[in-house]
Each structure stands twice: as structure tokens, then as C-alpha cells.
Coordinates of C-alpha atoms in Angstrom, one line a residue:
Chain A
M88 CA -57.0 47.6 39.2
K89 CA -56.3 43.2 39.7
I90 CA -55.7 41.0 36.6
G91 CA -56.2 37.2 37.6
L92 CA -54.3 34.6 36.1
I93 CA -56.1 31.0 36.0
G94 CA -52.9 29.1 34.3
F95 CA -49.6 30.5 33.9
G96 CA -48.5 28.8 31.1
K97 CA -46.2 31.1 28.1
V98 CA -49.3 33.3 27.3
S99 CA -49.6 34.5 31.6
Q100 CA -45.7 34.5 31.8
N101 CA -46.1 37.2 28.9
L102 CA -49.0 39.4 30.0
I103 CA -47.0 39.6 33.6
N104 CA -44.2 40.9 30.9
L105 CA -45.7 43.2 28.9
I106 CA -48.2 44.2 31.3
K107 CA -46.1 46.7 33.3
S108 CA -47.2 49.8 35.0
Q109 CA -48.3 50.7 38.4
D110 CA -51.7 51.2 37.8
I111 CA -52.5 46.8 37.8
T112 CA -50.9 43.9 40.0
F113 CA -51.1 40.6 39.2
I114 CA -52.5 37.6 41.5
T115 CA -52.4 34.3 41.3
S116 CA -52.4 30.3 43.1
T117 CA -50.1 28.1 43.9
E118 CA -53.3 25.9 44.6
K119 CA -52.7 21.9 42.4
R120 CA -50.4 23.5 40.3
S121 CA -46.9 21.1 40.0
Q122 CA -43.4 22.0 41.2
S123 CA -41.7 24.0 38.4
T124 CA -45.1 26.2 37.9
I125 CA -44.6 26.7 41.8
E126 CA -41.4 28.3 41.2
S127 CA -42.0 30.5 38.3
I128 CA -44.9 31.7 40.2
K129 CA -42.4 32.8 42.7
K130 CA -39.9 34.3 40.7
S131 CA -42.4 36.4 38.5
G132 CA -42.8 38.3 41.9
I133 CA -46.9 39.0 41.7
E134 CA -49.3 38.4 44.6
V135 CA -50.2 34.9 45.1
V136 CA -53.3 33.3 48.0
D137 CA -54.3 29.4 48.6
T138 CA -57.1 29.1 45.5
F139 CA -58.1 30.5 42.4
K140 CA -61.3 30.5 44.6
E141 CA -59.7 33.4 46.0
V142 CA -58.2 34.9 42.8
A143 CA -61.7 35.6 40.9
L144 CA -63.1 36.5 43.7
A145 CA -60.5 39.8 43.7
S146 CA -59.8 40.2 40.3
D147 CA -61.4 43.1 38.2
I148 CA -59.8 40.8 34.8
L149 CA -59.8 37.1 35.5
I150 CA -57.7 35.4 32.5
S151 CA -58.5 31.9 32.4
A152 CA -55.5 31.1 30.3
N153 CA -55.0 27.0 30.6
S154 CA -55.2 24.4 27.2
P155 CA -58.1 24.2 25.1
K156 CA -59.6 20.8 26.5
N157 CA -59.5 22.7 30.2
A158 CA -60.9 26.3 28.8
V159 CA -64.8 25.3 29.6
D160 CA -64.2 23.2 33.1
V161 CA -61.7 26.3 34.4
A162 CA -65.0 28.3 33.1
K163 CA -67.8 26.1 34.8
E164 CA -65.0 26.1 38.3
Y165 CA -64.5 29.8 38.9
G166 CA -66.5 31.9 35.9
K167 CA -69.5 32.4 38.5
Y168 CA -66.8 34.4 41.4
A169 CA -65.6 36.7 38.7
K170 CA -67.4 40.2 39.0
G171 CA -65.3 41.6 36.4
I172 CA -64.2 40.9 33.6
Y173 CA -63.4 37.1 32.3
L174 CA -60.4 36.6 29.7
D175 CA -60.8 33.5 28.2
L176 CA -57.8 33.5 26.1
N177 CA -57.5 29.0 25.5
N178 CA -57.2 29.6 21.6
V179 CA -60.6 27.7 21.6
S180 CA -63.1 27.1 18.9
P181 CA -66.0 29.4 18.5
D182 CA -68.4 26.7 19.5
T183 CA -66.6 26.5 23.3
T184 CA -66.2 29.5 23.5
F185 CA -70.2 29.7 23.5
K186 CA -69.9 26.9 25.8
I187 CA -67.7 29.0 27.9
N188 CA -70.0 32.0 27.5
E189 CA -73.1 30.0 29.4
H190 CA -70.7 29.2 33.3
V191 CA -69.1 32.9 32.6
D192 CA -71.4 36.9 32.9
N193 CA -69.5 39.1 31.1
L194 CA -66.7 37.1 28.9
V195 CA -64.1 38.3 25.9
D196 CA -63.3 35.8 24.2
G197 CA -60.0 36.7 22.8
A198 CA -57.2 35.8 20.0
V199 CA -53.7 36.1 20.1
I200 CA -52.3 36.7 16.4
G201 CA -48.4 35.8 16.1
K202 CA -47.0 34.4 19.1
I203 CA -48.0 35.4 22.6
D204 CA -43.6 35.9 22.7
S205 CA -42.9 36.9 19.8
K206 CA -41.9 41.0 18.7
N207 CA -45.6 42.3 18.4
P208 CA -48.5 39.9 19.2
I209 CA -51.8 41.2 18.2
L210 CA -54.5 40.7 21.0
Y211 CA -58.3 39.9 19.7
L212 CA -60.5 40.1 21.2
S213 CA -64.5 40.5 20.4
G214 CA -68.1 40.4 23.2
P215 CA -69.8 43.1 24.6
K216 CA -67.5 44.0 27.0
A217 CA -64.7 44.0 25.2
H218 CA -64.1 47.5 24.5
E219 CA -63.5 48.2 28.9
L220 CA -59.8 46.1 27.5
E221 CA -58.4 48.4 25.4
F222 CA -56.9 50.1 27.4
L223 CA -54.8 47.3 27.5
N224 CA -53.5 49.2 24.1
E225 CA -50.9 50.6 25.4
F226 CA -49.5 47.2 26.5
I227 CA -49.7 45.0 24.1
D228 CA -51.2 45.6 20.5
I229 CA -55.3 44.7 21.1
K230 CA -58.1 44.7 18.1
I231 CA -61.7 44.9 19.2
V232 CA -63.6 42.5 16.5
S233 CA -67.3 43.8 17.5
D234 CA -69.5 43.3 20.1
R235 CA -70.1 39.8 19.6
I236 CA -69.5 36.7 21.6
G237 CA -67.1 34.4 19.6
D238 CA -65.5 36.6 16.9
A239 CA -62.6 36.8 17.6
A240 CA -62.7 33.0 17.6
I241 CA -64.3 32.7 14.2
L242 CA -61.9 34.9 12.8
K243 CA -58.6 32.8 13.3
L244 CA -60.7 29.7 13.1
L245 CA -60.7 32.1 9.2
R246 CA -57.6 32.4 9.2
S247 CA -56.6 29.2 9.5
T248 CA -58.9 28.0 7.2
Y249 CA -57.0 30.3 4.7
T250 CA -53.3 29.3 5.4
K251 CA -53.7 25.6 6.3
T252 CA -55.8 25.9 2.2
L253 CA -53.5 27.7 1.1
S254 CA -50.5 24.9 2.5
A255 CA -52.5 21.7 0.6
I256 CA -52.5 23.9 -2.6
L257 CA -48.1 24.8 -2.1
I258 CA -48.0 21.1 -1.2
E259 CA -49.3 20.1 -4.5
S260 CA -48.6 22.4 -6.9
S261 CA -44.4 21.8 -5.6
E262 CA -44.9 18.3 -6.3
I263 CA -46.3 18.5 -9.6
A264 CA -42.9 20.7 -10.1
K265 CA -40.6 18.4 -8.7
K266 CA -42.2 15.9 -11.0
H267 CA -41.1 17.4 -14.0
D268 CA -37.7 18.5 -12.6
L269 CA -39.0 22.1 -12.5
E270 CA -39.2 22.7 -8.6
E271 CA -36.9 25.8 -8.1
D272 CA -37.9 28.0 -11.4
F273 CA -41.7 27.2 -9.9
F274 CA -41.1 29.2 -6.9
E275 CA -38.7 31.7 -8.9
I276 CA -41.6 32.7 -11.1
L277 CA -43.9 32.9 -8.3
A278 CA -42.2 34.7 -6.1
L279 CA -42.3 37.6 -8.9
S280 CA -45.7 37.7 -7.7
E281 CA -46.2 36.1 -4.7
G282 CA -42.8 38.2 -3.1
K283 CA -39.3 37.9 -2.8
D284 CA -39.6 35.3 0.2
F285 CA -42.3 32.7 -1.2
K286 CA -40.2 30.0 -1.5
E287 CA -38.5 30.2 2.3
K288 CA -41.9 31.0 3.7
S289 CA -43.8 28.0 1.0
E290 CA -41.4 25.8 1.8
S291 CA -41.6 26.8 6.0
R292 CA -45.0 25.9 5.5
I293 CA -45.0 22.8 3.3
N294 CA -42.9 21.5 5.9
N295 CA -44.6 22.7 9.2
T296 CA -47.8 21.2 7.6
L297 CA -46.5 18.1 6.8
N298 CA -44.5 17.4 10.5
S299 CA -47.9 17.3 12.0
K300 CA -50.5 16.3 9.4
T301 CA -52.1 14.9 11.6
R302 CA -52.8 18.1 14.4
K303 CA -53.8 20.3 11.0
S304 CA -55.8 17.5 9.4
E305 CA -57.8 17.4 13.0
E306 CA -58.2 21.1 12.6
L307 CA -59.4 20.9 9.0
V308 CA -62.2 18.8 10.5
E309 CA -62.6 21.2 13.1
I310 CA -62.6 24.4 9.9
I311 CA -65.7 21.4 8.2
N312 CA -67.6 21.3 11.6
Y313 CA -68.1 25.0 11.9
F314 CA -68.5 25.9 9.0
D315 CA -70.5 23.7 8.4
D316 CA -71.3 23.6 5.1
D317 CA -71.9 22.4 1.4
E318 CA -70.0 25.3 0.0
L319 CA -66.5 24.6 1.5
V320 CA -64.7 22.7 -1.2
M321 CA -61.6 23.6 -1.0
V322 CA -61.1 23.2 2.7
K323 CA -62.4 19.6 2.1
A324 CA -60.1 18.8 -0.1
A325 CA -57.3 20.0 1.7
L326 CA -58.2 17.4 3.9
K327 CA -58.1 15.1 1.2
K328 CA -54.5 16.3 0.5
L329 CA -52.9 15.8 4.0
S330 CA -54.9 12.0 3.7
Q331 CA -52.6 11.5 0.7
Chain B
M214 CA -29.5 40.0 -38.1
K215 CA -33.4 39.6 -39.1
I216 CA -36.2 38.9 -37.2
G217 CA -39.0 37.8 -38.3
L218 CA -42.5 38.6 -37.1
I219 CA -45.6 36.4 -37.9
G220 CA -48.6 38.0 -36.0
F221 CA -48.3 41.4 -35.3
G222 CA -50.2 42.1 -32.0
K223 CA -49.6 43.1 -29.2
V224 CA -45.5 40.6 -28.2
S225 CA -44.7 41.9 -31.4
Q226 CA -45.4 45.4 -31.6
N227 CA -43.8 45.9 -27.9
L228 CA -40.8 43.5 -29.2
I229 CA -39.8 46.0 -31.7
N230 CA -40.0 48.6 -28.9
L231 CA -37.9 46.9 -27.1
I232 CA -35.5 45.4 -28.7
K233 CA -33.5 48.5 -30.7
S234 CA -30.0 47.8 -32.1
Q235 CA -28.3 49.4 -35.0
D236 CA -28.0 45.2 -35.3
I237 CA -31.2 43.8 -35.5
T238 CA -34.0 44.0 -37.7
F239 CA -37.1 43.4 -37.3
I240 CA -39.4 42.5 -40.7
T241 CA -42.8 41.1 -41.7
S242 CA -45.8 41.4 -43.6
T243 CA -49.1 42.8 -44.5
E244 CA -50.0 39.1 -46.1
K245 CA -53.7 38.0 -46.3
R246 CA -53.8 40.6 -42.6
S247 CA -57.0 43.4 -42.1
Q248 CA -56.4 47.0 -42.6
S249 CA -55.8 48.1 -39.3
T250 CA -53.2 46.1 -39.1
I251 CA -51.8 46.8 -41.3
E252 CA -51.3 50.2 -40.7
S253 CA -49.2 49.3 -38.1
I254 CA -47.0 47.5 -39.6
K255 CA -46.6 51.2 -42.0
K256 CA -46.5 53.0 -38.8
S257 CA -43.7 50.4 -36.7
G258 CA -41.3 51.4 -40.7
I259 CA -39.8 47.9 -40.1
E260 CA -39.4 46.0 -43.5
V261 CA -42.2 44.2 -44.9
V262 CA -42.2 41.5 -47.6
D263 CA -44.8 40.4 -49.7
T264 CA -45.9 36.9 -48.1
F265 CA -44.5 35.7 -44.9
K266 CA -43.2 32.6 -47.3
E267 CA -40.8 35.5 -47.8
V268 CA -40.5 37.0 -44.1
A269 CA -39.9 32.5 -43.1
L270 CA -37.1 32.6 -45.4
A271 CA -35.1 35.9 -44.9
S272 CA -35.0 35.5 -41.2
D273 CA -32.1 34.1 -38.5
I274 CA -34.7 34.5 -35.9
L275 CA -38.4 33.7 -37.1
I276 CA -41.1 34.8 -34.0
S277 CA -44.2 33.1 -34.2
A278 CA -46.8 35.4 -31.9
N279 CA -50.1 35.1 -33.1
S280 CA -52.9 32.7 -30.8
P281 CA -52.8 29.9 -29.2
K282 CA -55.6 27.9 -31.4
N283 CA -53.2 28.9 -34.7
A284 CA -50.0 28.3 -33.2
V285 CA -50.1 24.9 -34.9
D286 CA -51.2 26.1 -38.4
V287 CA -48.4 28.7 -38.5
A288 CA -45.6 26.0 -37.7
K289 CA -47.0 23.2 -40.0
E290 CA -47.2 26.5 -42.5
Y291 CA -43.7 27.9 -42.1
G292 CA -41.8 26.1 -40.5
K293 CA -40.5 24.2 -42.6
Y294 CA -39.3 28.1 -43.9
A295 CA -37.3 28.9 -41.5
K296 CA -33.4 28.2 -41.2
G297 CA -32.4 29.6 -38.0
I298 CA -34.3 29.7 -34.9
Y299 CA -38.5 29.4 -34.4
L300 CA -38.8 31.0 -31.5
D301 CA -43.1 29.7 -30.3
L302 CA -44.9 33.2 -27.9
N303 CA -48.5 31.8 -28.2
N304 CA -48.9 31.4 -24.8
V305 CA -49.7 27.5 -25.6
S306 CA -49.8 24.7 -23.4
P307 CA -47.1 21.8 -23.5
D308 CA -49.3 19.7 -25.6
T309 CA -49.3 22.1 -28.4
T310 CA -45.8 22.5 -28.0
F311 CA -44.9 19.4 -28.5
K312 CA -47.3 19.5 -31.6
I313 CA -45.7 22.6 -32.8
N314 CA -42.1 20.7 -32.5
E315 CA -43.1 17.8 -34.8
H316 CA -42.9 20.9 -37.7
V317 CA -39.9 22.8 -36.8
D318 CA -36.5 22.5 -36.9
N319 CA -35.1 24.1 -34.2
L320 CA -37.6 25.3 -31.7
V321 CA -37.9 27.1 -28.6
D322 CA -40.4 27.8 -26.7
G323 CA -41.2 30.7 -24.8
A324 CA -43.2 32.2 -21.9
V325 CA -44.2 36.0 -21.0
I326 CA -44.3 36.4 -18.1
G327 CA -46.1 39.3 -17.2
K328 CA -47.9 41.2 -19.5
I329 CA -45.9 42.5 -22.7
D330 CA -46.2 45.9 -21.8
S331 CA -45.4 45.8 -18.3
K332 CA -42.8 47.8 -16.6
N333 CA -40.6 44.4 -16.0
P334 CA -41.9 41.2 -18.6
I335 CA -39.5 38.3 -18.5
L336 CA -39.3 36.1 -21.4
Y337 CA -38.3 31.8 -20.0
L338 CA -37.6 30.2 -22.7
S339 CA -36.6 26.3 -23.0
G340 CA -35.6 24.0 -26.2
P341 CA -31.9 22.8 -27.1
K342 CA -30.9 26.5 -28.7
A343 CA -32.7 28.6 -26.4
H344 CA -29.1 29.6 -25.4
E345 CA -28.3 31.1 -27.9
L346 CA -31.4 33.9 -27.4
E347 CA -29.4 34.7 -24.6
F348 CA -28.3 37.4 -26.1
L349 CA -31.7 39.3 -25.8
N350 CA -31.6 39.5 -22.3
E351 CA -30.2 43.8 -23.0
F352 CA -33.3 44.6 -24.3
I353 CA -35.5 42.0 -21.8
D354 CA -35.3 40.0 -19.1
I355 CA -34.8 36.9 -20.5
K356 CA -34.4 33.5 -17.9
I357 CA -33.6 29.9 -19.9
V358 CA -35.4 27.2 -18.2
S359 CA -33.4 24.4 -19.6
D360 CA -32.7 22.2 -22.9
R361 CA -35.7 21.0 -22.6
I362 CA -39.1 21.7 -25.7
G363 CA -41.8 22.2 -23.7
D364 CA -40.4 23.1 -20.1
A365 CA -41.1 27.2 -20.9
A366 CA -45.3 26.8 -21.9
I367 CA -44.8 23.2 -18.3
L368 CA -43.7 26.3 -16.0
K369 CA -46.4 28.3 -17.1
L370 CA -48.5 26.0 -16.2
L371 CA -47.4 25.0 -12.7
R372 CA -47.9 28.7 -12.5
S373 CA -50.7 28.8 -13.1
T374 CA -52.0 25.9 -11.2
Y375 CA -50.9 27.8 -7.9
T376 CA -52.7 31.2 -9.0
K377 CA -56.2 29.9 -9.8
T378 CA -56.2 27.7 -7.0
L379 CA -55.5 30.5 -5.1
S380 CA -58.4 32.0 -6.7
A381 CA -60.3 29.2 -6.0
I382 CA -59.6 29.2 -2.2
L383 CA -59.2 33.3 -1.3
I384 CA -63.0 32.7 -3.0
E385 CA -64.1 30.6 -0.6
S386 CA -62.6 31.7 2.7
S387 CA -64.0 35.2 1.8
E388 CA -66.9 33.6 1.2
I389 CA -67.3 32.6 4.6
A390 CA -65.9 35.6 6.3
K391 CA -68.4 38.0 4.9
K392 CA -71.5 35.2 5.7
H393 CA -69.7 36.0 9.5
D394 CA -69.7 39.6 8.8
L395 CA -66.0 39.2 9.3
E396 CA -64.6 40.2 5.3
E397 CA -62.6 43.2 6.4
D398 CA -61.3 41.6 9.6
F399 CA -60.0 38.3 7.4
F400 CA -58.2 40.1 5.2
E401 CA -56.3 42.3 8.2
I402 CA -55.8 39.6 9.5
L403 CA -54.4 38.0 7.2
A404 CA -51.9 40.9 6.0
L405 CA -49.8 40.6 9.0
S406 CA -48.6 36.9 7.8
E407 CA -49.3 37.8 4.1
G408 CA -48.1 41.2 3.4
K409 CA -49.8 44.8 3.4
D410 CA -51.0 44.7 0.1
F411 CA -52.8 41.4 0.6
K412 CA -56.6 42.8 0.5
E413 CA -56.0 44.2 -2.5
K414 CA -54.3 41.4 -4.2
S415 CA -57.2 39.4 -2.8
E416 CA -59.9 40.5 -3.9
S417 CA -58.3 41.5 -7.8
R418 CA -57.5 38.4 -7.8
I419 CA -61.3 36.8 -6.9
N420 CA -62.8 39.2 -9.3
N421 CA -60.7 38.3 -11.8
T422 CA -61.7 35.4 -11.8
L423 CA -65.4 35.4 -10.8
N424 CA -65.7 37.8 -13.6
S425 CA -63.6 34.9 -16.0
K426 CA -64.8 32.2 -14.9
T427 CA -65.4 30.0 -18.3
R428 CA -62.0 30.8 -18.8
K429 CA -60.3 30.2 -16.0
S430 CA -63.2 26.4 -15.8
E431 CA -61.2 26.1 -19.7
E432 CA -57.6 26.7 -18.6
L433 CA -57.9 24.6 -14.9
V434 CA -59.7 22.5 -17.8
E435 CA -56.7 22.0 -19.7
I436 CA -54.1 21.8 -16.7
I437 CA -55.9 19.0 -15.5
N438 CA -55.3 17.3 -18.4
Y439 CA -51.8 17.4 -19.2
F440 CA -51.1 16.6 -15.3
D441 CA -53.2 13.7 -16.2
D442 CA -52.8 12.3 -12.4
D443 CA -55.3 11.2 -9.5
E444 CA -53.5 13.0 -6.4
L445 CA -54.2 16.9 -8.7
V446 CA -57.3 16.8 -5.0
M447 CA -56.4 21.2 -5.3
V448 CA -56.8 21.9 -8.4
K449 CA -59.8 19.2 -9.2
A450 CA -61.4 21.1 -5.6
A451 CA -61.2 24.4 -7.6
L452 CA -62.7 23.7 -10.8
K453 CA -65.6 22.2 -8.8
K454 CA -65.1 26.1 -7.4
L455 CA -66.0 27.9 -9.9
S456 CA -68.5 26.1 -10.9
Q457 CA -70.7 26.4 -7.7

């Protein structure tokens, strides 16, 4: 079996490391790649062909792992050559997933939960053909969400809905605690019900959010736009909180 | 040493069970009590006198454990007779604590965290005399917050700020997940970062909140009134969420 890679960043490189089997070979191309990427590809020792069109044609599974903003273009250009499964791992929104699906026959949409180079990344997959990738479970934790295209992306957005709104309430409540000179006690008293690592985890969430307010706000806007609904009271408040 | 009890509900009864020492005796009165309370008092075997005035006069530590709405009246009526420490355990707001302090000389304000009849209740105490109750640590976990009257109540309110707003985001995000038929996956994916008991804990929080919306809303109003501040974006949103 051949797995083709369009894109040779962290995701692709880690998949090569994780999926080691006599029955599976990887293939990619150096077409229009930067010098440093070409070096990485050479070092990996996988099969290299001249063009990504050839990669697509040769692959049983074609993996698109580039960047969210290139995901649709890659699907448009190479989707038509992919006869097997087309696995999108570009961390895109559900709407982008639906656009990709217009250009691809056997799309499986995937979301990596946890960092791909962490100890236990989990690959969430959805789409009618998702179950055909279950065999990868031997190499990386696979979770089939459903046979509906977009569900993996929606699930990732739902997770984000919770964690980003949570960060906003952590920011707000710890700010009030600080004003009353009770910040330490605040974290301590909540650790009783929320777990011993509450303070450490919360501070990391707060800092992480405050240090990238613009990006987090954009992600909240994306959530609001996708789950377009009057009832999104808390998410809208989180966006307001980040603009304070 | 004598500990006087005004009020003979769960808090008082559990304190009698927890604080067992040859050096400490409890005292209360059956004055104006219901028949069932009088039975409970008799069963407990503690010292009983005719009036609460006598209880106050005889006590080294006078504990007021009635209900939030009676807390000020009790302080007004018996505070003046208490020569030792007056410990308020009525679960009142910071503002009510300040009112009580007007009628009492040596107030210590306390907040029970965790149910009093649970395995490990913790008694948070504040006020200039709070440290004089540190010896109770032998019987029940004592945490001195500060020497400022009101800090124990403020800390409890801060905890409530976090937990009640959290319930609102759990309600909102799980509702969206449900709409997309991804509720189970939503809880499962978040358990990866939030802890194995995430689903169970969240469902209990959601049900607990939805089953007592009116009371939870009142508590949110109390939080908003006390931390009266334009920046309370998330708490105000939580109140709105509960009114949906």
C-alpha cells in the first residue's frame, strides 16, 4: 500500500515516524518545494517522484497536510487524480471541509487532537470511507467519529468552543480574585473540586489566551459564524472579554 | 472551653460530631425551637439552657449557623452578649458579613467548602481573630484566609463565580454538540484534556444548574451586585444563558 503526502511539515514527518510497516510505503514529490523541505524529504528516505500529480495517481491513500489556507487549492488541483482515499489533515473549519469535498471523491476529514509530535496524538476521522482507515490504529490512535463528512472538523470546533470560553471565564474570575487580593486562595479553593493541577493548567490557559488574543478572537469568530445561532451567549461573551 | 450553638441544623450537628474533645463542651438552647429540633438537641446530649441569651453569655465561641436570611437578626439580638469569638457560618454574602460585623465584637466569618457532612469539609475563616480558631484544625480542616472580615465570604463568591459560569458554558457547548449529534464525542474528546471524569462531572453540573435555574440565577445576580463592575462580561452572560 502506498500513502502519498502533499505537504511535508510536522504532520507528514510524524506520520512517517509513526507508521512503520513492511506493507506501507510513503511517496511524495519535491515539486516547488523549498530547499530545506527538499533536504527533509531526502533525509526521510521515502519514495520521491517529480510531480504531486504523480503522487496522487500512485497513492492508495493521499494525505493533504499543508496549511488551512491551501487546503481547498490542493484539493482542487490534485483531488481529481486521487483514486483511493483523500485524507485532509489541514486543521480546517467544517465549511472548508465541505468545499474540499466538492473536489474530491473519497474524502475522509481528519483532525489531530493533541500535538502530532506528542506522546499520544489521536486522529479523529469522519466520512463514509473513514472506517477504511481503521487499520492505522496499529500505529496511531484512530477514532472514527461518524460517516458524515465534516464531523471531525465540527468536533474539533466544539472542543474549541468549550476550551476558549473556559479561558475567558478563567481570565475574568481570576482578575476579580486578584483585585480582592485573593488570587492564590481562588486557585487553591478551586483545586479542591477541579483537580490538583488546576492552578498550573489555568495559568497556562490564561497566558496562552492573553498572548495570542487576536488569533483566539479570530477562532471565536469562526465558531460563532459556523454555529450561527442566537443562543451562543457564552461564546459571544468570550469574544467580548478578549477585546477588553 | 464552651462552644455555643445558635441554630441546630446540619452544620451544628456535624460540628458536634467532628469536634470531640474532653476540653470542649457544646451548649445550646431549645428556646422557640420546633419539636423535631428539640428532639435532635436532646439526642445529641449537649448542654441545654433556657435562652439563647444565656448560650451567648456562657460561650467562649458562639457559632451562628441558621440561615442566610436570619444571620443579621441573630447577630443583632445575641452578638452583644458574646464576649468571646462570634463565628458566623450562615453562608452569607460579603455585604451581609459586613452588616453582621456592625453588631458583633469579635467576628470571624466562615465558609464551609464541600458539604459539612462530606468526608473532608474545609472551614475557611477570616477576620482579625480567625487565627484563634486554628486549634480546631485537630477536628476539621481549617484554612485561615486573611485577617480581613469578609474575605472568607468573598472567596466563596469567587469560587461560585467560576463554577456557575462554567456550568453555563457546559450547558451552551453541550447543547450545540447535541444539535450536531456529537454529544458523546464532545464529552469524550474533552476528557482527554479535562480528566477522565469530565462527562460525569459535567452532566452533574448541567443537571444541577438546570434543575434550580431560579436559585442559580439569584446567586449570579448576587455575584454581579457584589463585584459590581463593567468587566463582568462572562458572569452576566451566564445569567442571560440561564434565562433562555
